mmCIF file with all atom_site columns, C-alpha atoms in Angstrom:
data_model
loop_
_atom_site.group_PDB
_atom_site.id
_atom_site.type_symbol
_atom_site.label_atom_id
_atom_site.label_alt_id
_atom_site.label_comp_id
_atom_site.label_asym_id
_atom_site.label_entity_id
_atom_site.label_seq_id
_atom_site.pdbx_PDB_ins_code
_atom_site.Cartn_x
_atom_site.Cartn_y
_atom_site.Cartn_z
_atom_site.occupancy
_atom_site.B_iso_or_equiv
_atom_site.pdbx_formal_charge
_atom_site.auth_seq_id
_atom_site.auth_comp_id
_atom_site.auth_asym_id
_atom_site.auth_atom_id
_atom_site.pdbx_PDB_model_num
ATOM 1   C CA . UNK A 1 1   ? 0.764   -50.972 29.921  1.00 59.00 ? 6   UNK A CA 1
ATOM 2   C CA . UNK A 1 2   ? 3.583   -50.276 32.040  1.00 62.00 ? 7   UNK A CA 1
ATOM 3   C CA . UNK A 1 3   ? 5.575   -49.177 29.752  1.00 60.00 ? 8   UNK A CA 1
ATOM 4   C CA . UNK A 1 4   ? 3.243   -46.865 28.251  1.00 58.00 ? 9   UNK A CA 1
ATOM 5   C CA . UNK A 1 5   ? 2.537   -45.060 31.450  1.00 60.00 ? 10  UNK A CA 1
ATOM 6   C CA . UNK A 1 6   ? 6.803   -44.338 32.175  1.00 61.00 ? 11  UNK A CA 1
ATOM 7   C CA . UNK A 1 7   ? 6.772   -43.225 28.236  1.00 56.00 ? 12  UNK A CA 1
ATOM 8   C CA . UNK A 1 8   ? 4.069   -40.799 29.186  1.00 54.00 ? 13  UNK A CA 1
ATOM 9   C CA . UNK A 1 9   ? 5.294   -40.013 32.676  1.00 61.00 ? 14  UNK A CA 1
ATOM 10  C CA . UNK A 1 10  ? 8.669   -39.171 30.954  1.00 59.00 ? 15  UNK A CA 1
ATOM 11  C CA . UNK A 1 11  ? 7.427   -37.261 28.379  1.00 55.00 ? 16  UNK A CA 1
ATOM 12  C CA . UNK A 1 12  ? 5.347   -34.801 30.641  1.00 56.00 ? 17  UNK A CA 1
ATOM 13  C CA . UNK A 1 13  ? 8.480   -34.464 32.325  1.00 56.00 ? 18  UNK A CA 1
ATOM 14  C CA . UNK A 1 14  ? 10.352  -33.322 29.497  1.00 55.00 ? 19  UNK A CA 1
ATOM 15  C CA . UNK A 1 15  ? 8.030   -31.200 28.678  1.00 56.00 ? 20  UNK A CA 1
ATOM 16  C CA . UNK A 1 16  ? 7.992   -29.318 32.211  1.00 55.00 ? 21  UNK A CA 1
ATOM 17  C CA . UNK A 1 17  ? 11.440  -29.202 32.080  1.00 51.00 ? 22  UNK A CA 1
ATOM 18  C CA . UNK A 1 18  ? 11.646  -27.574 28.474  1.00 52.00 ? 23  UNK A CA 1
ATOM 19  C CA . UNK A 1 19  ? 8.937   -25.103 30.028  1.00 55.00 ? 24  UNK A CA 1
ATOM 20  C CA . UNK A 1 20  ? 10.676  -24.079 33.150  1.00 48.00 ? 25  UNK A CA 1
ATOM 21  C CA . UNK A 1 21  ? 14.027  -23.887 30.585  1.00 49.00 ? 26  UNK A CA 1
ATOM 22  C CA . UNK A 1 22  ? 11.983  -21.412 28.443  1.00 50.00 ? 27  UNK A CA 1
ATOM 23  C CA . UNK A 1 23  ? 10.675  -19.680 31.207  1.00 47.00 ? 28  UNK A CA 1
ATOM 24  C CA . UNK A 1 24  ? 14.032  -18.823 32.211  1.00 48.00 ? 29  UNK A CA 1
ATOM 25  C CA . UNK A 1 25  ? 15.711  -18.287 29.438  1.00 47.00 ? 30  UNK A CA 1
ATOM 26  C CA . UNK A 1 26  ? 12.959  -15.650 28.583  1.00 49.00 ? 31  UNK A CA 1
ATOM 27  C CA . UNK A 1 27  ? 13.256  -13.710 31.654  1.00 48.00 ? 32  UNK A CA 1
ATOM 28  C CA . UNK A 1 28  ? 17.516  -13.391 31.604  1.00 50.00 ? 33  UNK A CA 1
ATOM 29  C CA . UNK A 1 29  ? 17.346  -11.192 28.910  1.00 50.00 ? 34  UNK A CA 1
ATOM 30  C CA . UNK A 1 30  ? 20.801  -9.741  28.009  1.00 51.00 ? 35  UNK A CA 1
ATOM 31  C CA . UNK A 1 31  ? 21.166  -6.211  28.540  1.00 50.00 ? 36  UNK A CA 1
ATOM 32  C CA . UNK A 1 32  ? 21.224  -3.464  25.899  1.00 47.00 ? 37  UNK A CA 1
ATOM 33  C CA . UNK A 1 33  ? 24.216  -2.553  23.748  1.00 47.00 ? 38  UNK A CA 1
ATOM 34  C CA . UNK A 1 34  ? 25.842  -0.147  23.190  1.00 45.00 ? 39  UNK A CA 1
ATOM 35  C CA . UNK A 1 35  ? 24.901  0.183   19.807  1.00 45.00 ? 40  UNK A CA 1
ATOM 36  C CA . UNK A 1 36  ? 21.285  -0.560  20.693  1.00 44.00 ? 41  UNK A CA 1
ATOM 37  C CA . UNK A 1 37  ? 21.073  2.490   22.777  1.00 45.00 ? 42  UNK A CA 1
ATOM 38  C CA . UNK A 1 38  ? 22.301  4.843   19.955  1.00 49.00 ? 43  UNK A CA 1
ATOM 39  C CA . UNK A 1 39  ? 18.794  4.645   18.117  1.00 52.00 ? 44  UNK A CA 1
ATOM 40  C CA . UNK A 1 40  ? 15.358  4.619   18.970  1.00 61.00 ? 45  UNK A CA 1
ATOM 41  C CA . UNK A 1 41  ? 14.749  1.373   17.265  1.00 79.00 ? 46  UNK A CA 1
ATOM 42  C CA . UNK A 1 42  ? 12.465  2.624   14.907  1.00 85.00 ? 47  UNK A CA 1
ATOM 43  C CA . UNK A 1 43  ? 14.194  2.720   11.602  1.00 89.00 ? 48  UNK A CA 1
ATOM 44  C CA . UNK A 1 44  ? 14.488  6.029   11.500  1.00 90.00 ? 49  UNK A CA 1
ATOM 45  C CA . UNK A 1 45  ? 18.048  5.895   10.452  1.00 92.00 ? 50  UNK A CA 1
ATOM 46  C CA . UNK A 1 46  ? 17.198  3.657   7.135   1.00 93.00 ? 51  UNK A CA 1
ATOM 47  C CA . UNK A 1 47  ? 14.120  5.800   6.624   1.00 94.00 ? 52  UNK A CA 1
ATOM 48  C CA . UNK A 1 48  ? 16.256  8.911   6.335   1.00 94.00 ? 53  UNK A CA 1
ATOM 49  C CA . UNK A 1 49  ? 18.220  7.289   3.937   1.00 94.00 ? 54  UNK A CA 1
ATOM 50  C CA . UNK A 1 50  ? 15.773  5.928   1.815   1.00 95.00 ? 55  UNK A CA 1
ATOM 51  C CA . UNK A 1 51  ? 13.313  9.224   1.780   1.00 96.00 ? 56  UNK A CA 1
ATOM 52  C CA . UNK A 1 52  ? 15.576  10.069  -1.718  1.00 95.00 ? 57  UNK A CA 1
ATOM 53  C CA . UNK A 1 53  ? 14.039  6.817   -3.575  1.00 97.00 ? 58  UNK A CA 1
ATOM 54  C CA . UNK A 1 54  ? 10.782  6.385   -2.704  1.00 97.00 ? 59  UNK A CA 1
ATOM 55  C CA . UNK A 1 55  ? 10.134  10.248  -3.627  1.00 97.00 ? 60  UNK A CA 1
ATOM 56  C CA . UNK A 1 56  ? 11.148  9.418   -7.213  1.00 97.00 ? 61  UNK A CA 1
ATOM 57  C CA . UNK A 1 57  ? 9.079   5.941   -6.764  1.00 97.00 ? 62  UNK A CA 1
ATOM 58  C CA . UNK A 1 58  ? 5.912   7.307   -5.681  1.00 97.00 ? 63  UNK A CA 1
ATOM 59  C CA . UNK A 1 59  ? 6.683   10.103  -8.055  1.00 97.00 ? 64  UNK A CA 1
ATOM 60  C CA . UNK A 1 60  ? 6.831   7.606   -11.140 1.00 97.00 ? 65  UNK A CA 1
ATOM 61  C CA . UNK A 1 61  ? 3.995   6.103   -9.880  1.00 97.00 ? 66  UNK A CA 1
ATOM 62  C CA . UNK A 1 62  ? 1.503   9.293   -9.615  1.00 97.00 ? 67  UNK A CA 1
ATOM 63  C CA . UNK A 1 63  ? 2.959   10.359  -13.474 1.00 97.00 ? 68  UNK A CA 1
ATOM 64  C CA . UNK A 1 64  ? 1.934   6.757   -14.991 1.00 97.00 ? 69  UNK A CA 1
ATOM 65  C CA . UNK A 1 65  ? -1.122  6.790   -13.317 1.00 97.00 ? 70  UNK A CA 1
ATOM 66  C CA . UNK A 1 66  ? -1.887  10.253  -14.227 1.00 96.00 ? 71  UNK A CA 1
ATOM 67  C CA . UNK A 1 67  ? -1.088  9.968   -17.574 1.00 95.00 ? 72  UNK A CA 1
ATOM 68  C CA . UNK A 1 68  ? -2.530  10.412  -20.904 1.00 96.00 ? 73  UNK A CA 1
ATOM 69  C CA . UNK A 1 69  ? -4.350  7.434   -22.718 1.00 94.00 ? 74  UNK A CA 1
ATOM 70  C CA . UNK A 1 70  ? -1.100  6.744   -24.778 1.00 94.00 ? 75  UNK A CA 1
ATOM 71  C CA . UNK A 1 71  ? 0.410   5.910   -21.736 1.00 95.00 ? 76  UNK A CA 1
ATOM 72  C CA . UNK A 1 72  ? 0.922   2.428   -20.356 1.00 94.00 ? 77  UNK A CA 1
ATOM 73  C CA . UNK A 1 73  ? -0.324  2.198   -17.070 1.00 94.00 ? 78  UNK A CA 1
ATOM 74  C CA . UNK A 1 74  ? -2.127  5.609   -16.843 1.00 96.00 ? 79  UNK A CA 1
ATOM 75  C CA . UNK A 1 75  ? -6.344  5.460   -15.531 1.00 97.00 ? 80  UNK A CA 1
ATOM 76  C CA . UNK A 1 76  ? -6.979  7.391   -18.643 1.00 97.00 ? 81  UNK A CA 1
ATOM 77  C CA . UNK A 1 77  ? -5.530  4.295   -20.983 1.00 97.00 ? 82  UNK A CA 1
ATOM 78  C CA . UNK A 1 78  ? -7.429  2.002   -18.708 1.00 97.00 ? 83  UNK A CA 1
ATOM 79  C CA . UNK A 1 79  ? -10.886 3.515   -18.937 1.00 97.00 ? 84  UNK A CA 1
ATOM 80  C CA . UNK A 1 80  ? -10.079 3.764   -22.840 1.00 97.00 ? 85  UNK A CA 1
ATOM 81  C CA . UNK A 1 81  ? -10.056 0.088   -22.569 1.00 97.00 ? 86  UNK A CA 1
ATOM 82  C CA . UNK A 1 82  ? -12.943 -0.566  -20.734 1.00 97.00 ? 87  UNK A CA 1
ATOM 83  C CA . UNK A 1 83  ? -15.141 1.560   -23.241 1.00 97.00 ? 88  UNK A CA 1
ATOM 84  C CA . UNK A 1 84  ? -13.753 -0.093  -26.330 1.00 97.00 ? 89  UNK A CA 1
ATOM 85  C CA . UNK A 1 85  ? -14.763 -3.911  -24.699 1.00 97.00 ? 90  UNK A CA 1
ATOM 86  C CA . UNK A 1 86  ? -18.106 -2.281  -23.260 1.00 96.00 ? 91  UNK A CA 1
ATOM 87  C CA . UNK A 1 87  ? -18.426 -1.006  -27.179 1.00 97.00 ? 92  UNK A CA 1
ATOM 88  C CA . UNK A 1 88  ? -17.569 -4.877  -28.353 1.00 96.00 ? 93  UNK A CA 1
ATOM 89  C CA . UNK A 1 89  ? -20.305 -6.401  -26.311 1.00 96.00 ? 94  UNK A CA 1
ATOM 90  C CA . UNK A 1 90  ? -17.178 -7.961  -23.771 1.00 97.00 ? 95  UNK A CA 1
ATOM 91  C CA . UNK A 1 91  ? -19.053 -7.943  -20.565 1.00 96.00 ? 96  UNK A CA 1
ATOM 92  C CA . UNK A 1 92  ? -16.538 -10.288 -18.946 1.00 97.00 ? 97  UNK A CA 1
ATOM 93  C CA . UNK A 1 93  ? -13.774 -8.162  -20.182 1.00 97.00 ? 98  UNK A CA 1
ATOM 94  C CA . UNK A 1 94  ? -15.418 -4.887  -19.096 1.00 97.00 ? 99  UNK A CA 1
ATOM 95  C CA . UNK A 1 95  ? -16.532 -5.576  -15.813 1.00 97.00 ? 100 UNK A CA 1
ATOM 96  C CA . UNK A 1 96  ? -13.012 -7.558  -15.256 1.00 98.00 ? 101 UNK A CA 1
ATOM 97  C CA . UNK A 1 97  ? -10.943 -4.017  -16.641 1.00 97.00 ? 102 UNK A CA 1
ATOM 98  C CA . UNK A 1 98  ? -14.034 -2.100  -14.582 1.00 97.00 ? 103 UNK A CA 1
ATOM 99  C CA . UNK A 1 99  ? -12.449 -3.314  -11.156 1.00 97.00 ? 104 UNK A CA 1
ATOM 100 C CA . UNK A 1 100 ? -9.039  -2.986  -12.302 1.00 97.00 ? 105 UNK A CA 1
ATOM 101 C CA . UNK A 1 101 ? -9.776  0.655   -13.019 1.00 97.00 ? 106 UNK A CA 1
ATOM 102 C CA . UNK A 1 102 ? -11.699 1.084   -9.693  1.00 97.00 ? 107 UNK A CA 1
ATOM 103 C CA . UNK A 1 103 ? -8.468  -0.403  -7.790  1.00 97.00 ? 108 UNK A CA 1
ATOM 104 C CA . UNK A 1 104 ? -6.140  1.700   -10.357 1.00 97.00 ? 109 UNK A CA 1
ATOM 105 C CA . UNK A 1 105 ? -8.181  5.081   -9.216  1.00 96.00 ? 110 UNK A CA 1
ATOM 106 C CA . UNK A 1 106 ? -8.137  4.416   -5.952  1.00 96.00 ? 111 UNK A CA 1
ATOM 107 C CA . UNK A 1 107 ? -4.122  3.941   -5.920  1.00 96.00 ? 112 UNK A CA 1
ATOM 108 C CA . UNK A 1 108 ? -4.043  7.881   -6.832  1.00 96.00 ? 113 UNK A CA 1
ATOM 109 C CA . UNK A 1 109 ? -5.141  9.545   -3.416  1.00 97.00 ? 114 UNK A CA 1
ATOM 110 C CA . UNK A 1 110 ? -3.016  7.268   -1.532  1.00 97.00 ? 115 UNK A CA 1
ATOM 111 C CA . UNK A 1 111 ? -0.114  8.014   -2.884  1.00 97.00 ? 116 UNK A CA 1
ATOM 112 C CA . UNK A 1 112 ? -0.767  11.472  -2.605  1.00 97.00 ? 117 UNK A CA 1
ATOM 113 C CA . UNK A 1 113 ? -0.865  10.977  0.945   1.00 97.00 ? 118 UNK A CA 1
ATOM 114 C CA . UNK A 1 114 ? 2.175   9.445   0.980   1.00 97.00 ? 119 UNK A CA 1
ATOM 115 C CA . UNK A 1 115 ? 3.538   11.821  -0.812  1.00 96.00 ? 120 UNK A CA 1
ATOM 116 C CA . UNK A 1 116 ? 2.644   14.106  1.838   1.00 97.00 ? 121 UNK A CA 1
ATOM 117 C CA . UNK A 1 117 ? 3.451   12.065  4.693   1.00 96.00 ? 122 UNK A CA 1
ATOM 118 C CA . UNK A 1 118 ? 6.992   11.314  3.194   1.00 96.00 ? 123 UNK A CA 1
ATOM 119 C CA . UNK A 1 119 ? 7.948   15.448  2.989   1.00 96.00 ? 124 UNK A CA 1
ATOM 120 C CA . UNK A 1 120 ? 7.152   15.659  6.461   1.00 96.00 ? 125 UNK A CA 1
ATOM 121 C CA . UNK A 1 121 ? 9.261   12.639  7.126   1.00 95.00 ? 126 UNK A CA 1
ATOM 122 C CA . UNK A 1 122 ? 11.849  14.290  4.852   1.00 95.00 ? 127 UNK A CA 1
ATOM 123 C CA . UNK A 1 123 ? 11.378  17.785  6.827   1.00 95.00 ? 128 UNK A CA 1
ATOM 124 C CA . UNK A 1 124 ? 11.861  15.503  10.201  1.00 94.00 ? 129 UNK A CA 1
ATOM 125 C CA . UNK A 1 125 ? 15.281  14.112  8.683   1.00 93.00 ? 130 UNK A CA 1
ATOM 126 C CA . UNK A 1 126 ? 16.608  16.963  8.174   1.00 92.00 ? 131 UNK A CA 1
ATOM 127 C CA . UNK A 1 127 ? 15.996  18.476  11.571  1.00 92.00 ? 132 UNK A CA 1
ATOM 128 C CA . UNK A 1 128 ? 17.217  15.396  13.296  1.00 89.00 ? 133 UNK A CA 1
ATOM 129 C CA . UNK A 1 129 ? 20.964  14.643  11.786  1.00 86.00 ? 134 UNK A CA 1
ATOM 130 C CA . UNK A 1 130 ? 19.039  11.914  9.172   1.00 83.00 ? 135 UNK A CA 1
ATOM 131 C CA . UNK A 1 131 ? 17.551  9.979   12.346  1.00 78.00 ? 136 UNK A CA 1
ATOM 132 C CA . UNK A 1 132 ? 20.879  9.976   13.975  1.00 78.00 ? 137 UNK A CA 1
ATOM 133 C CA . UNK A 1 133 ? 20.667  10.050  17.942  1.00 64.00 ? 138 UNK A CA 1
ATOM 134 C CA . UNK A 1 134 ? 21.364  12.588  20.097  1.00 52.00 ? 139 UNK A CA 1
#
């Protein structure tokens, strides 16, 4: 019994002392760099850099989806499908390729708004030395 209670005791105490040890560590935080204070911290920088890509991704994206039915990927090949297992008597299949084409639709306005979003990002870039600091 003894023993149990100094096993506990010493435990507790461990653990207070890893708390204060935290607590400490947590509030010496090291002041900012040099390099830290260059940016805002935001990515900025990286998103600058990376407007180039995802213009031609999301532009890939919006042509596949907006495709004709000969086209893998496009909403138009999708619905196609849908009809022709509606047309079999596939239920399963239809209402499975039915929420696929629901989810597939919906991908087309978003991306338009990031399409959007990212020319104004682009715009911002180029305004702002490519997110470098001032």
């Amino acid at each position: 019994m003894r023993t149990r209670n100094i096993a506990l005791s010493s435990v507790a105490a461990a653990t207070a002392l890893l708390g204060v040890a935290g607590t400490a560590a947590a509030d010496s935080t090291p002041a900012p760099s040099a390099s830290a204070k260059s940016g805002a911290g935001d990515g900025a920088q990286a998103l600058c850099k990376r407007v180039p890509k995802i213009e031609k991704r999301i532009h890939r994206a919006l042509q596949r989806l907006q495709g004709k039915a000969g086209r893998r990927g496009s909403v138009a090949r999708l619905e196609k499908r849908v009809e022709k297992a509606k047309a079999a008597g596939h239920t399963e299949i239809a209402n499975f390729l039915d929420h696929k084409l629901t989810h597939r639709k919906s991908l087309v306005p978003t991306l338009q708004q990031r399409q959007k979003d990212l020319a104004k990002v682009a715009s911002w870039c180029r305004t702002h030395h490519n997110g470098a600091s001032s």
